[in-house]
C-alpha atoms as one frame of an Amber mdcrd trajectory, in Angstrom:
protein
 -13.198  13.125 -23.366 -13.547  12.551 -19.390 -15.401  16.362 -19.022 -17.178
  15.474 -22.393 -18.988  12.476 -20.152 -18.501  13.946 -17.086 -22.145  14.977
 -17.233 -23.745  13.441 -19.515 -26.793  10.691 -18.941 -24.638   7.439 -20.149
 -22.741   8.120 -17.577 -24.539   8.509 -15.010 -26.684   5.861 -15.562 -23.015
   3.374 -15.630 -22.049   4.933 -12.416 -25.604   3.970 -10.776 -25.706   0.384
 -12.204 -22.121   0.101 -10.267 -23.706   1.329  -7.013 -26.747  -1.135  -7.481
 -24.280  -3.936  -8.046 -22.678  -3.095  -4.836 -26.267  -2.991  -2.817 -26.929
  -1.071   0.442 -23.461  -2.030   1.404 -21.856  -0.122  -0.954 -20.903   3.415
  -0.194 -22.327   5.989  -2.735 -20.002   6.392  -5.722 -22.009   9.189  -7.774
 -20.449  12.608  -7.399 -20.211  15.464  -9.486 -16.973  14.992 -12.060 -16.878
  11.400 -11.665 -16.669   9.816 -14.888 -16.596   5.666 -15.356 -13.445   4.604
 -17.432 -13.937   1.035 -17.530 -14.044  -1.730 -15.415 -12.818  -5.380 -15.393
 -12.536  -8.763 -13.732  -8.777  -8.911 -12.222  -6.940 -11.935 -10.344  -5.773
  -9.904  -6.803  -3.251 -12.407  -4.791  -4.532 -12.903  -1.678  -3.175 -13.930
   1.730  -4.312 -17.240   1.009  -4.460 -17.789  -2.791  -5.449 -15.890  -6.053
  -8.617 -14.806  -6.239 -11.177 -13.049  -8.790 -12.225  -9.733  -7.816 -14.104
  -6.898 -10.003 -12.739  -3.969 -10.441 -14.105  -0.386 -11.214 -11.804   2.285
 -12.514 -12.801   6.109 -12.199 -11.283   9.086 -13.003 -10.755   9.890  -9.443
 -10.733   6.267  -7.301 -10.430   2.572  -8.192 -13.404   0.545  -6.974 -13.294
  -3.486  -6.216 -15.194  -6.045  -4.575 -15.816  -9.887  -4.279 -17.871 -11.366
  -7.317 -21.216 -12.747  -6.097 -23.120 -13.069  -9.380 -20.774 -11.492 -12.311
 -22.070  -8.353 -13.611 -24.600  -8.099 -11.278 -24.050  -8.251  -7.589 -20.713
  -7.655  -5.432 -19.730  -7.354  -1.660 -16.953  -5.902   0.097 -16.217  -3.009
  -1.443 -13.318  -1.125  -1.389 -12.531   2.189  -3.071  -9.346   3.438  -3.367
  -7.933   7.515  -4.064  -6.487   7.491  -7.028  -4.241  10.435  -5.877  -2.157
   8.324  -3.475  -1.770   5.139  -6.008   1.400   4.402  -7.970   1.663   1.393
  -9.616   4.662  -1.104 -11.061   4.854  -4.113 -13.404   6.061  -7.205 -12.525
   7.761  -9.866 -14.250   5.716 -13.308 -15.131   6.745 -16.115 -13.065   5.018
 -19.413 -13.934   0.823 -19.080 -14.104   1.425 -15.821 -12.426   1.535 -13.732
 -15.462   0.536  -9.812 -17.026   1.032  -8.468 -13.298   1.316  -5.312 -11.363
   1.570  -3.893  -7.983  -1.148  -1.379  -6.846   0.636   0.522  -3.947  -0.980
   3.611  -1.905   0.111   4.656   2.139  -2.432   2.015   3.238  -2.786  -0.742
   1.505  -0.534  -2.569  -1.599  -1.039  -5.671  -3.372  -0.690  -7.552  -6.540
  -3.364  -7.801  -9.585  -3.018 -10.025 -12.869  -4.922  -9.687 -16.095  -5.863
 -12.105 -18.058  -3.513 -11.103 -20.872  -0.895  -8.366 -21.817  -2.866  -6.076
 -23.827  -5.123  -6.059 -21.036  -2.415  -5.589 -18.418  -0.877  -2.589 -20.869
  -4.808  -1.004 -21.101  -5.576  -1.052 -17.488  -2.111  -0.035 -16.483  -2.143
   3.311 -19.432  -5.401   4.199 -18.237  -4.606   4.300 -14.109  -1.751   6.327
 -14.910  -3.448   8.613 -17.014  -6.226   9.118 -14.048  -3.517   9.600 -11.684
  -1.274  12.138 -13.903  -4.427  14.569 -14.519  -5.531  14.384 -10.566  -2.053
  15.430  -9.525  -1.865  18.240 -12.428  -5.310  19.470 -11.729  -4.562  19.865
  -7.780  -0.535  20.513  -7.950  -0.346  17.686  -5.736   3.404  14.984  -6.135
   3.168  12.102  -6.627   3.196   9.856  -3.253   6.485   8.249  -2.141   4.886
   6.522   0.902   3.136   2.877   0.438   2.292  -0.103   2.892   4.341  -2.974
   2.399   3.192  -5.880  -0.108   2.374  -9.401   1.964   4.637 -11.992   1.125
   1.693 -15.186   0.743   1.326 -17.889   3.552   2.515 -20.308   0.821   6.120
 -18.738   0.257   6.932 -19.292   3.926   6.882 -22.693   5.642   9.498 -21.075
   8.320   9.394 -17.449   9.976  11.233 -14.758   7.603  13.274 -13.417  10.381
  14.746 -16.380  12.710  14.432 -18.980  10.396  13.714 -21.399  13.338   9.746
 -21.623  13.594   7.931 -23.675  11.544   4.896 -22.900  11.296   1.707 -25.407
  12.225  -1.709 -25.113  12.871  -0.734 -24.220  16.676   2.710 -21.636  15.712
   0.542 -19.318  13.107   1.489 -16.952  10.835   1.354 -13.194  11.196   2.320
 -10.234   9.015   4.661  -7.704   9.731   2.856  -4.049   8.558   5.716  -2.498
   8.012   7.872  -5.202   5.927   4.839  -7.779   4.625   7.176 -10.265   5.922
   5.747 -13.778   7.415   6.652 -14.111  10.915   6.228 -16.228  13.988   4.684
 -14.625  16.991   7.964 -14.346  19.188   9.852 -12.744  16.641   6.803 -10.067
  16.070   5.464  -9.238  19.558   5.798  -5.686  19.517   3.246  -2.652  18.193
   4.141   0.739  16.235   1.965   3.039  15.117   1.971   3.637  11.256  -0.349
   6.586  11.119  -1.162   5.882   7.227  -2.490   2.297   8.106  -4.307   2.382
  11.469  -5.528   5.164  14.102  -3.936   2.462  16.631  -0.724   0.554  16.644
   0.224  -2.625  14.855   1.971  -5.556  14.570   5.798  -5.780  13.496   8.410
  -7.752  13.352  11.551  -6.855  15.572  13.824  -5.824  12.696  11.494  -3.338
  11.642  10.419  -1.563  15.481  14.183  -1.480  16.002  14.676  -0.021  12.655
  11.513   2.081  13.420  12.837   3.739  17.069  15.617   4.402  15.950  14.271
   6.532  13.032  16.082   4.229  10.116  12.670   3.599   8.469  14.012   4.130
   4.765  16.191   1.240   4.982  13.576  -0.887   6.411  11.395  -0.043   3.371
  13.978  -0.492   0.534  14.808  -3.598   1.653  11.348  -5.024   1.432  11.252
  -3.161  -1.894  14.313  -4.825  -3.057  12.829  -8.583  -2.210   9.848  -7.924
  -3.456  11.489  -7.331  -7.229  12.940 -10.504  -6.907  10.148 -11.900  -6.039
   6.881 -11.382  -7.792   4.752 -14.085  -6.402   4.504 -11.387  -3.120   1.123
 -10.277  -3.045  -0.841  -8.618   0.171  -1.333  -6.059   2.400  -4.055  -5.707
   5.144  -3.949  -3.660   8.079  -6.633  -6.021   9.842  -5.428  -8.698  12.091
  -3.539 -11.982  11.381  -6.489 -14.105  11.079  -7.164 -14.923   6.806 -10.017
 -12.434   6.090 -10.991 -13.021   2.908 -14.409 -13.021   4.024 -14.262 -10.375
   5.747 -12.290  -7.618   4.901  -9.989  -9.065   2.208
């Protein structure tokens, strides 16, 4: 059915009222092959809070951006390879409900639909997309993803001393590596993770020591491990500590 619409007119014409929805900001999503599967309003948890976002499934990349005007304008678009996604459900917890994690090398985080057939539908379909990329190129399937960000919310105290608290002075900041929320003291040092930035970033001291002396796995599989036990954990960014929402989610 995708090479059936591949190249037909109804398709291209979807594909083009996406990019118009996106304006001049948008990058150009119309390429030979592409195909629209469907697309969706999903509730992403952000640094900050939940928030609605609109998202664009192709056969090839997964497309989302802020809502401006619903259905007909969106900013800050971001488009993701489908080939480097794997995803994973999450247990409901609360008004947290009909979750899953979106992970890829650069950036992971959490989405919620608004029920469980939805959840089950959007969830088929991305696999689908991302079994027939890796058949059609002989590609495996990626074992590498950036952490998930634990929310400012879970943590009124830094993750790894458990002495700061943090204020309006003492902020937060992210470990890339973990998506744990530390203080500044206890995450003072760079490392460059080649998958998330051309330049290194910030992590916490657990993870550079864990990092120089090449015992990365354990590092990762312990985040992992929380993160199953803890669903509300939402998301990654490799941008700086400040809350970009506006800016770069």
């Amino acid at each position: 059915m995708v090479d059936r619409l591949a190249n037909s007119e109804a398709n291209t014409r979807r594909i083009s009222i996406v990019e118009n929805c996106f304006g001049a900001a948008g990058q150009p999503l119309t390429i030979p092959g592409r195909v629209l599967i469907g697309e969706g309003v999903l509730t992403k948890l952000c640094r900050k809070k939940p928030k609605a976002r609109q998202f664009f499934l192709f056969n090839d990349i997964l497309v989302y951006g802020n809502i401006v005007i619903q259905k007909k304008k969106y900013n800050k678009q971001h488009i993701i390879p489908l080939e480097n996604v794997t995803i994973d459900s999450i247990q409901d917890e609360g008004d947290l409900r009909n979750g899953w994690l979106i992970k890829t090398p650069t950036k992971s985080f959490a989405v919620y639909a608004a029920t469980a057939t939805e959840k089950s539908e959007w969830m088929n379909h991305i696999n689908k997309c991302v079994s027939d990329l890796l058949s059609k190129s002989g590609k495996t399937p990626s074992n590498e993803h950036a952490a998930v960000w634990v929310p400012d919310s879970e943590a009124a105290v830094c993750m790894r001393c458990q002495k700061a608290k943090f204020t309006p002075v003492n902020r937060r900041h992210h470990c890339r590596k973990c998506g744990f929320v530390v203080c500044g003291p206890c995450s003072e040092k760079r490392f460059l993770l080649p998958s998330q930035s051309s330049k290194p970033v910030r992590i916490c001291d657990f993870c550079y020591d864990l990092l120089s002396s090449g015992e990365m796995t354990a590092c990762q599989s312990s985040r992992s491990d929380s993160y199953s036990q803890s669903p509300k954990s939402s998301l990654n960014d490799i941008s700086d500590d400040d809350d970009d929402e506006d800016s770069s989610d």
